[in-house]
Coordinates of C-alpha atoms in Angstrom, one line a residue:
Chain A
X10 CA -5.5 2.2 10.3
X11 CA -9.1 1.0 9.7
X12 CA -9.6 -1.2 6.6
X13 CA -12.2 -2.6 4.4
X14 CA -12.3 -6.4 4.6
X15 CA -13.6 -8.8 2.0
X16 CA -14.5 -12.4 2.1
X17 CA -13.7 -14.9 0.7
X18 CA -10.4 -14.0 -1.0
X19 CA -11.1 -16.6 -3.7
X20 CA -14.3 -18.0 -4.9
X21 CA -14.7 -20.7 -7.5
X22 CA -18.2 -21.4 -8.8
X23 CA -19.9 -23.2 -11.7
X24 CA -21.6 -21.3 -14.4
X25 CA -25.2 -20.6 -13.6
X26 CA -24.7 -20.7 -9.8
X27 CA -25.4 -17.8 -7.5
X28 CA -22.5 -16.2 -5.6
X29 CA -22.5 -13.7 -2.8
X30 CA -19.4 -11.6 -2.2
X31 CA -19.1 -10.1 1.2
X32 CA -17.5 -6.9 2.5
X33 CA -17.2 -5.1 5.8
X34 CA -16.7 -1.4 5.1
X35 CA -15.0 0.9 7.5
X36 CA -17.4 1.5 10.4
X37 CA -18.1 5.2 10.2
X38 CA -18.3 5.2 6.4
X39 CA -21.6 5.8 4.7
X40 CA -20.9 5.3 1.0
X41 CA -20.2 1.9 -0.4
X42 CA -19.0 0.7 -3.8
X43 CA -18.2 -2.3 -5.9
X44 CA -15.6 -2.3 -8.6
X45 CA -14.3 -5.2 -10.7
X46 CA -11.1 -5.9 -12.6
X47 CA -11.0 -8.5 -15.3
X48 CA -7.6 -10.0 -15.6
X49 CA -5.3 -7.7 -17.5
X50 CA -8.0 -5.0 -17.9
X51 CA -8.9 -1.8 -16.1
X52 CA -10.6 -1.5 -12.7
X53 CA -14.3 -0.8 -13.6
X54 CA -17.0 0.8 -11.5
X55 CA -20.1 -1.3 -10.9
X56 CA -22.3 0.4 -8.3
X57 CA -22.4 2.9 -5.5
X58 CA -24.7 2.6 -2.5
X59 CA -25.9 5.0 0.1
X60 CA -28.7 5.1 2.6
X61 CA -29.9 1.6 1.6
X62 CA -30.2 2.6 -2.0
X63 CA -28.2 2.4 -5.2
X64 CA -27.0 5.9 -6.0
X65 CA -25.3 5.1 -9.3
X66 CA -24.6 2.0 -11.4
X67 CA -22.8 1.2 -14.6
X68 CA -24.0 -0.6 -17.6
X69 CA -22.2 -3.7 -16.4
X70 CA -24.5 -3.8 -13.3
X71 CA -27.5 -5.5 -15.0
X72 CA -30.4 -7.5 -13.5
X73 CA -28.0 -10.3 -12.6
X74 CA -26.4 -8.2 -10.0
X75 CA -27.7 -6.9 -6.7
X76 CA -26.3 -5.3 -3.6
X77 CA -27.5 -5.3 -0.1
X78 CA -26.6 -4.0 3.3
X79 CA -28.3 -6.8 5.4
X80 CA -27.1 -5.4 8.7
X81 CA -25.1 -2.5 10.1
X82 CA -21.8 -3.9 9.1
X83 CA -21.9 -6.0 5.9
X84 CA -22.3 -5.0 2.3
X85 CA -22.8 -7.7 -0.2
X86 CA -22.7 -8.2 -4.0
X87 CA -24.9 -11.0 -5.3
X88 CA -24.5 -12.4 -8.8
X89 CA -27.7 -14.4 -9.5
X90 CA -26.6 -16.7 -12.3
X91 CA -22.9 -16.4 -13.0
X92 CA -21.4 -16.4 -16.5
X93 CA -17.9 -17.2 -17.6
X94 CA -17.3 -13.5 -18.2
X95 CA -18.1 -12.6 -14.6
X96 CA -14.7 -14.1 -13.7
X97 CA -12.7 -11.1 -12.2
X98 CA -11.4 -9.6 -9.1
X99 CA -14.2 -7.8 -7.3
X100 CA -13.2 -4.9 -5.0
X101 CA -15.4 -3.4 -2.4
X102 CA -14.7 0.2 -1.3
X103 CA -16.1 2.7 1.2
X104 CA -15.9 6.4 1.8
X105 CA -16.9 8.8 4.6
X106 CA -18.8 11.1 2.3
X107 CA -19.7 11.7 -1.3
X108 CA -17.6 14.8 -1.6
X109 CA -16.0 14.5 -4.9
X110 CA -12.4 14.6 -3.7
X111 CA -13.1 12.1 -1.0
X112 CA -10.7 9.1 -1.2
X113 CA -12.1 5.6 -1.4
X114 CA -10.7 2.9 0.8
X115 CA -10.6 -0.4 -1.0
X116 CA -10.5 -4.0 0.3
X117 CA -8.1 -6.6 -0.9
X118 CA -10.6 -8.0 -3.4
X119 CA -12.4 -11.4 -4.0
X120 CA -11.0 -13.3 -7.0
X121 CA -14.1 -14.9 -8.6
X122 CA -13.5 -17.8 -11.0
X123 CA -16.5 -19.1 -13.0
X124 CA -16.0 -22.5 -14.5
Chain B
X25 CA -17.6 10.4 -20.7
X26 CA -14.3 10.2 -18.8
X27 CA -11.3 8.4 -19.9
X28 CA -7.9 7.8 -18.4
X29 CA -4.9 6.5 -20.3
X30 CA -1.7 5.2 -18.9
X31 CA 0.5 4.5 -21.9
X32 CA 3.2 2.6 -20.0
X33 CA 2.2 -0.9 -19.3
X34 CA 5.4 -1.9 -17.5
X35 CA 8.5 -0.1 -16.2
X36 CA 11.5 -1.8 -14.8
X37 CA 14.2 0.1 -12.9
X38 CA 17.1 -0.6 -10.5
X39 CA 16.7 0.4 -6.9
X40 CA 17.4 4.1 -6.2
X41 CA 16.5 5.1 -9.7
X42 CA 13.6 7.6 -10.2
X43 CA 10.4 6.4 -11.8
X44 CA 7.9 8.6 -13.6
X45 CA 4.5 7.3 -14.5
X46 CA 2.5 9.0 -17.2
X47 CA -1.3 9.6 -17.0
X48 CA -3.4 11.5 -19.5
X49 CA -7.1 12.1 -18.9
X50 CA -10.2 13.2 -20.8
X51 CA -13.2 14.9 -19.3
X52 CA -15.7 17.6 -20.3
X53 CA -16.3 18.6 -16.7
X54 CA -14.5 21.7 -15.5
X55 CA -14.4 20.4 -11.9
X56 CA -12.8 17.0 -11.4
X57 CA -10.3 15.2 -9.2
X58 CA -7.4 13.1 -10.0
X59 CA -6.0 10.2 -7.9
X60 CA -3.1 7.8 -7.9
X61 CA -3.6 4.3 -6.3
X62 CA -1.1 1.6 -5.8
X63 CA -1.9 -2.1 -6.0
X64 CA 0.9 -4.2 -4.3
X65 CA 1.2 -7.9 -4.9
X66 CA -1.2 -8.5 -2.0
X67 CA -4.0 -7.1 -4.2
X68 CA -5.6 -4.2 -2.4
X69 CA -5.8 -0.7 -3.9
X70 CA -4.0 1.8 -1.7
X71 CA -4.7 5.5 -2.0
X72 CA -1.5 7.6 -2.7
X73 CA -2.4 11.1 -3.7
X74 CA -5.2 13.3 -5.1
X75 CA -5.5 16.6 -6.8
X76 CA -8.4 18.9 -7.8
X77 CA -8.7 20.6 -11.2
X78 CA -8.4 24.0 -9.6
X79 CA -5.0 23.5 -8.2
X80 CA -2.1 23.0 -10.5
X81 CA 0.5 23.4 -7.9
X82 CA 2.8 20.5 -8.0
X83 CA 3.9 19.0 -4.7
X84 CA 6.3 16.6 -3.1
X85 CA 5.3 14.2 -0.4
X86 CA 8.2 12.2 0.8
X87 CA 9.5 10.2 -2.1
X88 CA 6.3 10.9 -4.1
X89 CA 5.8 13.9 -6.3
X90 CA 3.3 14.7 -9.1
X91 CA 3.1 17.0 -12.0
X92 CA -0.4 18.2 -12.9
X93 CA -0.7 20.1 -16.2
X94 CA -4.2 21.1 -17.1
X95 CA -3.0 22.4 -20.5
X96 CA -2.0 18.9 -21.6
X97 CA -4.5 17.0 -19.4
X98 CA -1.7 15.1 -17.7
X99 CA -1.2 14.0 -14.2
X100 CA 2.2 12.4 -13.9
X101 CA 3.6 10.7 -10.8
X102 CA 7.2 10.3 -9.8
X103 CA 8.8 8.0 -7.3
X104 CA 12.2 9.3 -6.3
X105 CA 14.9 6.9 -5.2
X106 CA 12.8 3.8 -5.8
X107 CA 12.9 0.9 -3.4
X108 CA 12.0 -2.8 -4.0
X109 CA 8.8 -2.3 -1.9
X110 CA 7.6 0.2 -4.5
X111 CA 7.1 -2.8 -6.9
X112 CA 3.4 -2.7 -7.7
X113 CA 0.8 -1.7 -10.2
X114 CA 0.0 2.0 -10.1
X115 CA -3.4 3.3 -11.3
X116 CA -4.3 6.8 -12.2
X117 CA -8.0 7.6 -11.7
X118 CA -10.4 10.5 -12.4
X119 CA -13.5 11.5 -10.6
X120 CA -15.8 14.1 -12.3
X121 CA -19.5 14.2 -12.3
X122 CA -21.1 11.6 -10.1
X123 CA -19.4 9.5 -7.6
X124 CA -17.5 6.9 -9.6
X125 CA -13.7 6.6 -10.2
X126 CA -12.6 6.0 -13.8
X127 CA -9.3 4.2 -13.7
X128 CA -6.5 3.9 -16.3
X129 CA -5.2 0.6 -17.3
X130 CA -2.4 0.7 -14.8
X131 CA 1.4 0.6 -15.0
X132 CA 3.4 -2.2 -13.5
X133 CA 6.5 -1.0 -11.8
X134 CA 9.3 -3.5 -11.1
X135 CA 12.1 -2.3 -8.9
X136 CA 15.1 -4.6 -8.9
X137 CA 17.6 -4.7 -6.1

């Protein structure tokens, strides 16, 4: 079965540094998402992306965050200047359409640790 | 705003026992969709089932079944004859207006041999 792949699986960075989390969505999918899960807390929506534009974002997704689809296969999440509270598991997801009952396929996540 | 509550944080059972996971949701939208996802120890989120707000028919799919009751805003999920491989965190999620999933806090299921 096709899958969403995320790299790296773990990322350790110093506070204030920039990080880029990478994702390769399923090849025929058109809608892409980032979610995060702070340890012991809920999985939270960050942003959705379609046709090279952000279609929806949450309050968490402030100016420190950006997303990009630099080529036909990758989808990245950049955190410009990391804070301690950015430490979390970040999940990339993709879906074939935006139909409301469409299921999302999630990657295995990138565990980001900000020291 | 949408909200999903999973009151059970952890459930421990012995293999072959049934496990029922509770989920209660809140939304003002009349059209919405409910999902269950599984997060095994490897970390990924795996889609299990989905239901739309117009269809309260409960179904069984293999060892999985669900009980959707609109009157009580509940979408409970049952694993029949649990196996050790069912050990995971299970998330209930809601999608209403917009394209984002709102997740519950998750229920950790531990199936002991």
